[in-house]
Amino acid sequence: YDGNWQAVYTLGGVPFNSVWVNTEDDVFVVGDHGTIVHFDGTVWSTQMSGTGTDLLTVWGDDADDVFAAGRDGLVLRYDGTDWEPVETGVRVDIHGLDGVSELNVFAAGTKNHLLRFLD
């Protein structure tokens, strides 16, 4: 890559908050108002998150197991087709996700919360 930044996609005034790149043909972006955008190598398309809550972070193990998280303890899990909520038991904003597999994911939140998802 030549080191120059270029705009590749915008969505009418919706702030984006986080991006996760699985491959150059598989990119997920999350933002305010439950916004999820996916790039398949050719087309950027919005996905239905089922929420209007701001999403602050996104991470995945592969294209068929992606997590998005945001305000008030919201975590969503993508199975390659649909986004479904995952109960966290907390109501803090989650700003960071990372993991070693789809079965072992960590979430960092406000008020000194560190959560671990084991499936």
Tab-separated table of C-alpha atoms in Angstrom:
chain	number	residue	atom	x	y	z
A	1	TYR	CA	0.000	0.000	0.000
A	2	ASP	CA	1.284	3.476	-0.819
A	3	GLY	CA	0.638	4.914	2.648
A	4	ASN	CA	-2.015	7.418	1.581
A	5	TRP	CA	-5.407	7.467	3.298
A	6	GLN	CA	-8.499	7.646	1.099
A	7	ALA	CA	-12.215	7.708	1.867
A	8	VAL	CA	-13.766	4.372	0.906
A	9	TYR	CA	-17.258	4.639	2.402
A	10	THR	CA	-19.495	7.082	4.290
A	11	LEU	CA	-22.986	6.624	5.643
A	12	GLY	CA	-24.920	9.894	5.751
A	13	GLY	CA	-23.876	11.450	9.038
A	14	VAL	CA	-23.617	8.272	11.134
A	15	PRO	CA	-20.391	8.217	13.167
A	16	PHE	CA	-18.362	5.018	12.872
A	17	ASN	CA	-16.661	3.882	16.082
A	18	SER	CA	-14.718	0.701	15.329
A	19	VAL	CA	-13.522	-1.517	12.496
A	20	TRP	CA	-12.465	-5.179	12.388
A	21	VAL	CA	-10.748	-6.618	9.334
A	22	ASN	CA	-10.865	-10.376	8.859
A	23	THR	CA	-9.432	-10.234	5.334
A	24	GLU	CA	-9.284	-7.562	2.635
A	25	ASP	CA	-12.581	-9.030	1.387
A	26	ASP	CA	-14.268	-9.186	4.795
A	27	VAL	CA	-14.512	-5.982	6.864
A	28	PHE	CA	-16.999	-5.053	9.609
A	29	VAL	CA	-17.613	-1.484	10.827
A	30	VAL	CA	-19.868	-0.465	13.741
A	31	GLY	CA	-21.211	2.907	14.782
A	32	ASP	CA	-23.879	4.952	16.476
A	33	HIS	CA	-27.572	4.032	16.391
A	34	GLY	CA	-26.821	0.294	16.012
A	35	THR	CA	-25.081	0.780	12.683
A	36	ILE	CA	-23.244	-2.224	11.230
A	37	VAL	CA	-21.645	-2.087	7.792
A	38	HIS	CA	-19.942	-4.998	6.021
A	39	PHE	CA	-17.558	-5.015	3.061
A	40	ASP	CA	-17.420	-8.229	1.015
A	41	GLY	CA	-14.544	-7.215	-1.242
A	42	THR	CA	-16.839	-5.556	-3.751
A	43	VAL	CA	-19.770	-3.842	-2.015
A	44	TRP	CA	-20.332	-2.048	1.302
A	45	SER	CA	-23.732	-2.975	2.769
A	46	THR	CA	-25.570	-2.223	5.993
A	47	GLN	CA	-26.663	-5.099	8.194
A	48	MET	CA	-29.637	-5.218	10.543
A	49	SER	CA	-28.388	-5.108	14.128
A	50	GLY	CA	-31.829	-5.140	15.723
A	51	THR	CA	-30.926	-2.237	18.004
A	52	GLY	CA	-30.674	1.538	18.000
A	53	THR	CA	-28.023	1.479	20.726
A	54	ASP	CA	-24.603	2.903	19.855
A	55	LEU	CA	-22.080	0.189	19.006
A	56	LEU	CA	-18.564	1.102	20.120
A	57	THR	CA	-16.385	-1.888	19.249
A	58	VAL	CA	-16.247	-4.944	16.999
A	59	TRP	CA	-14.077	-8.083	16.915
A	60	GLY	CA	-14.319	-11.486	15.314
A	61	ASP	CA	-12.684	-14.858	15.199
A	62	ASP	CA	-13.696	-15.367	11.585
A	63	ALA	CA	-16.377	-14.165	9.163
A	64	ASP	CA	-19.016	-16.391	10.731
A	65	ASP	CA	-18.416	-15.447	14.359
A	66	VAL	CA	-18.208	-11.706	15.018
A	67	PHE	CA	-19.023	-9.764	18.182
A	68	ALA	CA	-20.137	-6.127	18.425
A	69	ALA	CA	-20.601	-4.267	21.705
A	70	GLY	CA	-21.630	-0.860	22.925
A	71	ARG	CA	-23.587	1.170	25.407
A	72	ASP	CA	-25.383	-0.260	28.449
A	73	GLY	CA	-23.691	-3.672	28.286
A	74	LEU	CA	-24.996	-4.509	24.832
A	75	VAL	CA	-23.185	-7.359	23.065
A	76	LEU	CA	-24.299	-8.793	19.732
A	77	ARG	CA	-23.018	-11.979	18.106
A	78	TYR	CA	-23.026	-12.617	14.358
A	79	ASP	CA	-23.225	-16.174	13.040
A	80	GLY	CA	-22.620	-15.384	9.383
A	81	THR	CA	-26.318	-14.639	8.823
A	82	ASP	CA	-27.907	-12.807	11.772
A	83	TRP	CA	-26.904	-10.610	14.714
A	84	GLU	CA	-28.313	-11.810	18.057
A	85	PRO	CA	-27.967	-10.261	21.536
A	86	VAL	CA	-25.786	-11.949	24.162
A	87	GLU	CA	-26.679	-11.262	27.801
A	88	THR	CA	-23.814	-9.726	29.784
A	89	GLY	CA	-25.532	-9.043	33.096
A	90	VAL	CA	-24.051	-5.533	33.274
A	91	ARG	CA	-25.170	-2.087	32.132
A	92	VAL	CA	-21.811	-0.431	31.448
A	93	ASP	CA	-20.471	0.877	28.146
A	94	ILE	CA	-18.196	-1.657	26.450
A	95	HIS	CA	-15.344	-0.017	24.545
A	96	GLY	CA	-13.079	-2.954	23.726
A	97	LEU	CA	-13.396	-6.548	22.492
A	98	ASP	CA	-10.694	-9.117	21.867
A	99	GLY	CA	-10.358	-12.841	22.114
A	100	VAL	CA	-8.484	-15.999	21.323
A	101	SER	CA	-11.455	-17.696	19.666
A	102	GLU	CA	-15.223	-17.350	19.335
A	103	LEU	CA	-15.416	-19.450	22.508
A	104	ASN	CA	-13.178	-17.189	24.608
A	105	VAL	CA	-13.815	-13.435	24.230
A	106	PHE	CA	-12.963	-10.527	26.536
A	107	ALA	CA	-14.831	-7.218	26.800
A	108	ALA	CA	-13.506	-4.063	28.494
A	109	GLY	CA	-16.031	-1.617	29.873
A	110	THR	CA	-16.486	1.473	31.969
A	111	LYS	CA	-16.609	1.394	35.767
A	112	ASN	CA	-13.645	-1.028	35.914
A	113	HIS	CA	-15.491	-3.894	34.237
A	114	LEU	CA	-13.644	-6.670	32.430
A	115	LEU	CA	-15.954	-9.372	31.124
A	116	ARG	CA	-15.173	-12.796	29.697
A	117	PHE	CA	-17.454	-14.741	27.375
A	118	LEU	CA	-16.956	-18.503	27.421
A	119	ASP	CA	-19.131	-20.640	25.179
